[in-house]
Structure formats: structure tokens, C-alpha cells
CSV table of C-alpha atoms in Angstrom, one decimal:
chain,number,residue,atom,x,y,z
A,1,MET,CA,147.1,61.5,78.0
A,2,THR,CA,145.2,60.2,81.0
A,3,GLY,CA,141.5,59.9,81.6
A,4,ARG,CA,141.7,62.7,84.0
A,5,LEU,CA,142.3,65.3,81.3
A,6,ARG,CA,139.3,66.6,79.4
A,7,ALA,CA,139.9,67.0,75.7
A,8,GLY,CA,137.7,70.0,75.2
A,9,PRO,CA,139.7,73.0,76.4
A,10,LEU,CA,143.0,71.7,74.8
A,11,THR,CA,141.7,71.1,71.3
A,12,ALA,CA,140.2,73.4,68.8
A,13,ALA,CA,136.4,73.0,68.6
A,14,ARG,CA,135.0,72.0,65.2
A,15,PRO,CA,133.4,75.0,63.3
A,16,GLN,CA,129.9,73.6,63.5
A,17,GLU,CA,130.2,72.9,67.3
A,18,ALA,CA,131.4,76.4,67.8
A,19,SER,CA,128.6,77.8,65.7
A,20,ASN,CA,126.0,75.8,67.6
A,21,ARG,CA,127.3,77.0,71.0
A,22,LEU,CA,127.2,80.6,69.8
A,23,LEU,CA,123.5,80.2,68.7
A,24,ARG,CA,122.5,78.6,72.0
A,25,SER,CA,124.3,81.4,73.9
A,26,ARG,CA,122.5,84.1,71.9
A,27,ALA,CA,119.1,82.4,72.3
A,28,ALA,CA,119.6,82.2,76.1
A,29,TYR,CA,121.0,85.6,76.8
A,30,HIS,CA,120.4,87.9,73.8
A,31,PRO,CA,116.8,87.7,72.7
A,32,GLY,CA,115.9,89.7,69.6
A,33,VAL,CA,113.3,91.8,71.5
A,34,SER,CA,114.0,93.2,74.9
A,35,SER,CA,111.9,91.4,77.6
A,36,PHE,CA,111.9,94.5,79.8
A,37,PRO,CA,109.8,95.4,81.7
A,38,VAL,CA,108.6,91.8,82.1
A,39,THR,CA,112.1,90.8,83.1
A,40,ARG,CA,113.7,92.8,85.8
A,41,LEU,CA,116.9,91.2,87.1
A,42,ARG,CA,117.0,93.6,90.0
A,43,ARG,CA,114.1,91.8,91.6
A,44,LEU,CA,116.3,89.1,93.1
A,45,ARG,CA,118.9,91.7,94.3
A,46,ARG,CA,116.5,93.8,96.3
A,47,THR,CA,117.3,92.4,99.8
A,48,ALA,CA,120.2,90.5,101.4
A,49,PRO,CA,118.1,87.3,102.0
A,50,LEU,CA,117.0,87.3,98.3
A,51,ARG,CA,120.6,87.8,97.1
A,52,GLY,CA,121.7,84.9,99.4
A,53,LEU,CA,119.0,82.6,98.1
A,54,VAL,CA,120.2,82.8,94.5
A,55,ARG,CA,124.0,83.2,95.1
A,56,GLU,CA,126.0,81.2,92.7
A,57,THR,CA,129.3,81.0,94.5
A,58,ARG,CA,129.7,80.5,98.3
A,59,LEU,CA,132.7,80.5,100.6
A,60,SER,CA,132.9,77.9,103.3
A,61,LEU,CA,135.6,77.7,106.0
A,62,ASP,CA,136.3,74.0,105.3
A,63,GLN,CA,137.6,75.1,101.8
A,64,PHE,CA,140.5,77.1,103.2
A,65,VAL,CA,144.0,76.4,104.4
A,66,MET,CA,145.9,78.7,106.8
A,67,PRO,CA,149.7,78.9,106.1
A,68,TYR,CA,152.0,79.1,109.2
A,69,PHE,CA,155.6,80.0,109.4
A,70,VAL,CA,157.4,77.9,112.1
A,71,ALA,CA,160.7,78.8,113.6
A,72,SER,CA,162.7,78.2,116.9
A,73,ALA,CA,162.0,81.8,117.9
A,74,ALA,CA,158.7,83.7,117.4
A,75,LEU,CA,158.7,86.9,115.4
A,76,ALA,CA,155.5,89.1,115.4
A,77,ASN,CA,154.4,91.0,112.3
A,78,ASP,CA,152.0,93.7,113.3
A,79,THR,CA,151.6,95.1,109.8
A,80,LEU,CA,151.0,91.6,108.2
A,81,PRO,CA,149.8,89.3,111.0
A,82,GLY,CA,149.6,86.4,108.6
A,83,MET,CA,153.3,86.7,108.0
A,84,ALA,CA,154.3,86.2,111.7
A,85,ARG,CA,156.6,83.4,112.7
A,86,PHE,CA,155.6,81.0,115.5
A,87,ASP,CA,157.7,78.9,117.8
A,88,ALA,CA,156.3,75.5,118.9
A,89,ASP,CA,154.3,76.8,121.9
A,90,GLY,CA,153.0,79.8,120.0
A,91,LEU,CA,151.9,77.6,117.1
A,92,LEU,CA,150.0,75.3,119.3
A,93,ARG,CA,148.1,78.2,120.8
A,94,GLU,CA,147.4,79.7,117.4
A,95,VAL,CA,146.2,76.5,115.9
A,96,ASP,CA,144.1,75.7,119.0
A,97,ALA,CA,142.2,79.0,118.5
A,98,LEU,CA,141.9,78.5,114.7
A,99,ALA,CA,140.6,74.9,115.1
A,100,ALA,CA,138.1,76.0,117.8
A,101,ALA,CA,136.8,78.6,115.4
A,102,GLY,CA,136.1,75.9,112.8
A,103,ALA,CA,139.1,75.9,110.5
A,104,ARG,CA,139.9,72.5,109.0
A,105,ALA,CA,143.4,72.7,107.5
A,106,VAL,CA,146.9,74.4,108.0
A,107,MET,CA,150.0,74.4,105.9
A,108,LEU,CA,153.4,74.5,107.5
A,109,PHE,CA,156.6,76.3,106.3
A,110,GLY,CA,159.8,76.0,108.3
A,111,ILE,CA,162.5,78.5,109.0
A,112,PRO,CA,165.6,76.6,110.3
A,113,ASP,CA,168.3,78.1,112.6
A,114,GLU,CA,171.0,77.0,110.2
A,115,LYS,CA,171.1,76.6,106.4
A,116,ASP,CA,173.5,74.7,104.1
A,117,GLU,CA,173.9,73.9,100.4
A,118,GLU,CA,172.2,70.5,100.8
A,119,ALA,CA,169.1,71.9,102.6
A,120,THR,CA,169.7,69.4,105.5
A,121,GLY,CA,167.1,71.1,107.7
A,122,ALA,CA,164.4,70.3,105.2
A,123,TRP,CA,164.5,66.5,105.6
A,124,GLU,CA,166.3,65.8,108.9
A,125,GLU,CA,164.2,63.9,111.6
A,126,ASP,CA,164.3,66.8,114.1
A,127,GLY,CA,163.8,69.6,111.5
A,128,ILE,CA,161.5,72.5,112.4
A,129,VAL,CA,158.5,71.3,110.4
A,130,GLN,CA,159.0,67.7,111.6
A,131,GLN,CA,158.9,69.0,115.3
A,132,ALA,CA,155.8,71.0,114.6
A,133,LEU,CA,154.0,68.1,113.0
A,134,ARG,CA,154.8,65.8,116.0
A,135,ALA,CA,153.4,68.5,118.3
A,136,LEU,CA,150.3,69.2,116.3
A,137,ARG,CA,149.3,65.6,115.2
A,138,PRO,CA,148.2,64.1,118.6
A,139,ARG,CA,146.6,67.4,119.8
A,140,PHE,CA,144.5,68.0,116.6
A,141,PRO,CA,143.7,64.6,115.1
A,142,GLU,CA,140.8,66.1,113.1
A,143,LEU,CA,142.9,68.8,111.5
A,144,VAL,CA,144.3,68.4,108.0
A,145,LEU,CA,148.1,69.0,108.2
A,146,LEU,CA,149.7,70.0,104.9
A,147,THR,CA,153.4,70.7,104.5
A,148,ASP,CA,155.2,72.8,101.9
A,149,VAL,CA,157.9,70.6,100.3
A,150,CYS,CA,160.6,72.9,99.0
A,151,LEU,CA,164.3,73.6,99.8
A,152,CYS,CA,164.5,77.4,99.4
A,153,GLU,CA,164.0,78.1,103.1
A,154,TYR,CA,166.7,75.6,104.0
A,155,THR,CA,169.5,76.3,101.4
A,156,SER,CA,172.2,78.8,102.1
A,157,HIS,CA,171.7,80.2,98.6
A,158,GLY,CA,167.9,80.5,98.8
A,159,HIS,CA,167.1,78.5,95.6
A,160,CYS,CA,164.6,75.6,95.5
A,161,GLY,CA,167.1,73.0,94.6
A,162,VAL,CA,170.8,72.0,94.7
A,163,VAL,CA,173.0,74.4,92.9
A,164,VAL,CA,175.8,73.1,90.7
A,165,ASP,CA,178.1,75.5,88.8
A,166,GLY,CA,175.7,78.4,89.4
A,167,GLU,CA,172.7,76.5,88.1
A,168,VAL,CA,169.8,74.7,89.9
A,169,ALA,CA,170.4,71.0,89.2
A,170,ASN,CA,167.0,69.5,88.5
A,171,ASP,CA,167.7,65.8,88.8
A,172,ARG,CA,170.1,66.1,91.8
A,173,SER,CA,167.3,68.0,93.7
A,174,LEU,CA,164.7,65.3,93.3
A,175,GLU,CA,166.2,62.9,95.9
A,176,LEU,CA,166.3,65.7,98.5
A,177,LEU,CA,162.7,66.7,97.8
A,178,ALA,CA,161.5,63.1,98.0
A,179,ARG,CA,163.4,62.6,101.2
A,180,THR,CA,161.8,65.8,102.6
A,181,ALA,CA,158.3,64.6,101.7
A,182,VAL,CA,158.9,61.2,103.4
A,183,SER,CA,160.2,62.9,106.5
A,184,HIS,CA,157.0,65.0,106.7
A,185,ALA,CA,154.8,62.0,106.2
A,186,GLU,CA,156.7,60.1,109.0
A,187,ALA,CA,156.2,63.1,111.3
A,188,GLY,CA,152.4,63.1,110.7
A,189,ALA,CA,151.6,65.2,107.6
A,190,ASP,CA,148.3,64.4,106.0
A,191,VAL,CA,149.3,66.0,102.6
A,192,VAL,CA,152.6,66.9,101.1
A,193,ALA,CA,152.7,69.9,98.7
A,194,PRO,CA,155.9,70.2,96.5
A,195,SER,CA,156.4,73.8,95.4
A,196,ASP,CA,159.8,73.7,93.9
A,197,MET,CA,158.9,73.4,90.2
A,198,MET,CA,161.6,70.8,89.4
A,199,ASP,CA,160.7,68.6,86.5
A,200,GLY,CA,159.7,65.1,87.7
A,201,ARG,CA,159.4,65.9,91.4
A,202,VAL,CA,155.9,64.6,91.7
A,203,GLY,CA,156.9,61.2,90.3
A,204,ALA,CA,159.9,61.0,92.6
A,205,ILE,CA,157.9,61.9,95.7
A,206,ARG,CA,155.1,59.5,94.8
A,207,GLU,CA,157.6,56.6,94.4
A,208,ALA,CA,159.4,57.5,97.7
A,209,LEU,CA,156.2,57.8,99.6
A,210,ASP,CA,155.0,54.4,98.3
A,211,ASP,CA,158.3,52.7,99.0
A,212,HIS,CA,158.1,53.9,102.7
A,213,GLY,CA,154.5,52.7,103.2
A,214,PHE,CA,152.8,56.0,102.6
A,215,GLU,CA,150.6,55.0,99.7
A,216,GLN,CA,147.7,56.8,101.3
A,217,THR,CA,149.4,60.2,101.6
A,218,PRO,CA,148.1,62.6,98.9
A,219,ILE,CA,150.3,65.0,96.9
A,220,LEU,CA,149.0,68.5,96.3
A,221,ALA,CA,151.4,69.7,93.5
A,222,TYR,CA,152.1,73.4,93.0
A,223,SER,CA,151.7,72.6,89.3
A,224,ALA,CA,151.4,76.1,87.8
A,225,LYS,CA,153.7,78.2,90.0
A,226,TYR,CA,154.6,81.4,88.3
A,227,ALA,CA,157.8,83.5,88.7
A,228,SER,CA,155.8,86.3,90.3
A,229,ALA,CA,156.4,89.8,91.8
A,230,PHE,CA,153.8,89.0,94.4
A,231,TYR,CA,156.0,86.8,96.6
A,232,GLY,CA,157.9,89.6,98.4
A,233,PRO,CA,156.3,89.5,101.9
A,234,PHE,CA,156.5,85.7,102.0
A,235,ARG,CA,160.2,85.7,101.2
A,236,ASP,CA,160.8,88.2,104.0
A,237,ALA,CA,158.7,86.1,106.5
A,238,ALA,CA,160.3,82.8,105.4
A,239,ASP,CA,163.8,84.2,104.9
A,240,SER,CA,163.9,82.5,101.5
A,241,ALA,CA,165.0,85.1,98.9
A,242,PRO,CA,167.6,83.8,96.5
A,243,ALA,CA,171.1,85.0,97.2
A,244,PHE,CA,171.9,85.3,93.5
A,245,GLY,CA,169.8,85.5,90.3
A,246,ASP,CA,166.1,84.7,90.4
A,247,ARG,CA,163.8,81.7,89.9
A,248,ARG,CA,162.7,82.3,86.4
A,249,GLY,CA,164.7,79.3,85.2
A,250,TYR,CA,162.3,76.9,87.0
A,251,GLN,CA,159.2,78.9,87.9
A,252,MET,CA,156.7,79.6,85.1
A,253,ASP,CA,156.7,82.6,82.8
A,254,PRO,CA,153.7,84.8,83.7
A,255,ALA,CA,152.9,85.1,80.0
A,256,ASN,CA,152.0,81.5,79.5
A,257,VAL,CA,148.8,79.5,80.1
A,258,ARG,CA,149.1,76.6,77.7
A,259,GLU,CA,152.3,75.7,79.4
A,260,ALA,CA,150.4,75.7,82.7
A,261,LEU,CA,148.1,73.1,81.4
A,262,ARG,CA,151.1,71.0,80.3
A,263,GLU,CA,152.6,71.2,83.7
A,264,CYS,CA,149.3,70.2,85.3
A,265,GLU,CA,148.9,67.3,82.9
A,266,LEU,CA,152.4,66.0,83.7
A,267,ASP,CA,151.9,66.3,87.4
A,268,VAL,CA,148.6,64.3,87.3
A,269,GLU,CA,150.3,61.6,85.2
A,270,GLU,CA,153.1,61.4,87.7
A,271,GLY,CA,150.6,60.9,90.6
A,272,ALA,CA,149.5,64.3,91.8
A,273,ASP,CA,146.1,64.0,93.6
A,274,ALA,CA,145.4,67.7,93.5
A,275,ILE,CA,147.0,70.6,91.6
A,276,MET,CA,147.6,74.2,92.4
A,277,VAL,CA,147.9,77.6,90.7
A,278,LYS,CA,150.0,80.2,92.4
A,279,PRO,CA,149.5,83.2,92.6
A,280,ALA,CA,145.8,83.3,92.5
A,281,LEU,CA,144.4,86.8,91.8
A,282,PRO,CA,146.6,87.8,88.7
A,283,TYR,CA,146.0,84.2,87.3
A,284,LEU,CA,142.2,83.8,87.5
A,285,ASP,CA,142.2,82.9,83.8
A,286,VAL,CA,144.7,80.1,84.5
A,287,ILE,CA,142.6,78.8,87.4
A,288,ARG,CA,139.6,78.7,85.1
A,289,ALA,CA,141.5,76.9,82.3
A,290,VAL,CA,142.9,74.3,84.7
A,291,ARG,CA,139.4,73.8,86.3
A,292,GLU,CA,137.9,73.2,82.8
A,293,ALA,CA,140.7,70.8,81.7
A,294,PHE,CA,141.1,68.6,84.8
A,295,ASP,CA,138.8,66.6,87.0
A,296,VAL,CA,141.2,66.5,90.0
A,297,PRO,CA,140.8,69.0,92.9
A,298,VAL,CA,142.2,72.5,92.0
A,299,ALA,CA,143.8,74.7,94.7
A,300,ALA,CA,144.8,78.3,94.5
A,301,TYR,CA,147.3,80.2,96.7
A,302,ASN,CA,146.2,83.7,97.6
A,303,VAL,CA,149.8,84.8,98.0
A,304,SER,CA,151.5,87.2,100.4
A,305,GLY,CA,151.6,90.1,97.9
A,306,GLU,CA,147.8,89.9,97.2
A,307,TYR,CA,147.2,89.9,101.0
A,308,ALA,CA,149.7,92.7,101.6
A,309,MET,CA,148.2,95.0,99.0
A,310,VAL,CA,144.7,94.9,100.5
A,311,LYS,CA,146.2,95.3,104.0
A,312,ALA,CA,148.2,98.4,103.0
A,313,ALA,CA,145.2,99.9,101.3
A,314,ALA,CA,143.0,99.3,104.3
A,315,GLN,CA,145.5,100.7,106.6
A,316,ALA,CA,145.6,103.9,104.4
A,317,GLY,CA,141.9,104.1,104.7
A,318,TRP,CA,141.3,103.5,101.0
A,319,LEU,CA,139.1,100.4,101.2
A,320,ASP,CA,137.4,98.1,103.7
A,321,GLU,CA,139.7,95.1,104.4
A,322,GLN,CA,136.9,92.6,105.1
A,323,ALA,CA,134.9,93.5,102.1
A,324,ALA,CA,137.9,93.6,99.8
A,325,ALA,CA,139.2,90.3,101.1
A,326,LEU,CA,135.9,88.5,100.8
A,327,GLU,CA,135.5,89.8,97.2
A,328,THR,CA,139.0,88.6,96.4
A,329,LEU,CA,138.4,85.1,97.8
A,330,MET,CA,135.0,84.9,96.1
A,331,ALA,CA,136.7,85.7,92.8
A,332,ILE,CA,139.2,83.0,93.3
A,333,LYS,CA,136.5,80.5,94.2
A,334,ARG,CA,134.3,81.6,91.3
A,335,ALA,CA,137.2,81.1,88.9
A,336,GLY,CA,137.2,77.4,89.8
A,337,ALA,CA,139.3,76.8,92.9
A,338,ASP,CA,138.1,74.0,95.1
A,339,LEU,CA,140.4,75.0,98.0
A,340,ILE,CA,142.2,78.2,98.7
A,341,VAL,CA,145.4,78.8,100.7
A,342,SER,CA,145.1,82.2,102.3
A,343,TYR,CA,146.4,84.3,105.2
A,344,TRP,CA,142.9,85.5,105.7
A,345,THR,CA,141.8,82.1,106.8
A,346,ARG,CA,142.4,83.2,110.4
A,347,ASP,CA,139.9,86.0,109.9
A,348,LEU,CA,137.2,84.0,108.1
A,349,PRO,CA,135.5,82.5,111.1
A,350,ALA,CA,134.4,85.9,112.2
A,351,TRP,CA,133.7,87.2,108.7
A,352,LEU,CA,131.6,84.2,107.5
């Protein structure tokens, strides 16, 4: 255990402590005699300024990260604009507009022209993400540049690590993941974010960064990344669907939350500076559990399927996209996320 882990949520409370908490809760919220009409909670809901004055959870643009897909050739997506691919020039224009609107952070995903079994495009010096970083860094010195560290977009088989005899080989994948993270830092990344879910990858990346003089580069670990049905649009945009099998052998079982806390604990012990839960909306309980257990910053990824559902419903006229998106993001923030990766970041300057 480290000092960063709070003991409370992971250990059973003593009976007397639990009883005391229950009594305090009842005293605060369940008086024996109704206080109506003296107490009327609607008083502070009557007008927008009043509601704003007492609002408990607030969204701020500097808490959001915009994901971008970078490729050698642009590919528009009119149905899901957040899923578009940008070439180098298009990315510069897009980020220029985003930064001018007040956004503070972007995360880069690369789609290479060629793939192989060793994910060479992930870590080579002139890889697509490395090129994008070198173009963005001098032009946007104030912008936080995060990079996704994974191999799935670069492997010919679409898995997040090296495949040996039909299985993803955990330990053989660590070297390539660490090499990828170092190459991103060398190209100008402010934060590296490993999303592969290999055991031990945070420690391997931390050691490699330190050995290459990047002791100050933080790691945002995808610590609780679930094997989710909500990744479909992302895999289309990033061309990263596995060619065989699935990722349940390394991504987390959606049924488990205690395991998520163990994953987070291990990542923090290995040197993660911040931890992430992905997806966000179906896992608000996990975000809350992680928030209560750890003192490090907690991120949540509002994934492509969550984004696509609202987009599709709005296009069908079933709901208002802006209202539904803001409610979704508010729920994620309320659950305990300090920062949110979301495709709606590009819309937030106008909405907020």
C-alpha cells in the first residue's frame, strides 16, 4: 500500500462507525417531523441566477481534453465530426481554432499508412503522432499535448500488444510500449497515456522515461479500461479493430469494480501520476469508487459510443444534443472526474 490510497473505501467499516454515520445522515436529511412549509427547496430553483449561485458541480473548459485522429490523409465524418481524421495541415487548423476558443488540452491518436506485427509505426522517429507533435509543439506552447500510448492502431492484427502463438504476450509488449512513450516525449508530448492494459506497463514506461531524461513527463494511466461495447465508432475511426478474437483477455470485465481499484492501486505504485476510467457513462460508480479511494487526479473518457448515441438520437429528433451532452458531462464530473476526455470538447466553448 502507498500513502496515496485511502483505507476507507477498501476496508469494511466497523459496526459502530457505520451506525454513527447512519444516525448523522438521518439527523441531517430525515427529520422526524416535516419542516414544510418552513423549508421549501424550490426557493433556490426559481430562477437561473439562483440555480447558478448554489450549483454544486460546474464544468470548465480547462478540465477537458479533445481527442484527435491523425493520419497522412484527411477523412471527414459528417455523422460523427469528432471521429474525423486530420492530416498535418488540417490538424494545425483545427487545433488553432480550438485553442483560440479557450481549450487547454488535446490527445493524439495515430493511424499509420502501414502496419506490422511489431507496431513499428508506434515508436519510430517519423511516426504519424511524432510528426504531429513536432508540428504542434512550437506553434502551441501553452497547449497540453497528451498522447495515447498503445499498439492497436499500428499492429497488423489490431491487438494492443505483440501476439505470440495466438495470444497477446504481456511482457514482450512492455518494451515496445516504453519505446513508444519515450518517442512521444522526445517529439514534444507533455503527458503520455498508456491505454493497452498490459500488466506492468506503467512501471516499464516510468523507468524508460526516467532513463532518457524525461523524469518530469507525467503518466496518465488508463487504469480501469473495460472491455466495452461502446468503442465501436472509435475503432472505425482509428482502424484498430482486432483481426481475430477480442480484448477481454487484457481489458477489464464490465462486472468488476474491486478489480478496478486494484488496477488503480498498482498503477499508482508503479508511478502513474493520474489514473483513468474508461468508458465513463456506464461506469459512473467506478469513477466514484476510484475518486474516494485515491488522492491522485482522476480522468474519465467519454467514449465514442456514448458520443454516438447522443448524436444519433439528436439527428432523429429525439433529444436536444447540447442539453443531453452537457447533462452527460455533468454526470461524469459529479461522479468525481477531475478531467474528461470528450469529443464534445470542440463544442464546449460555444456551449459554456
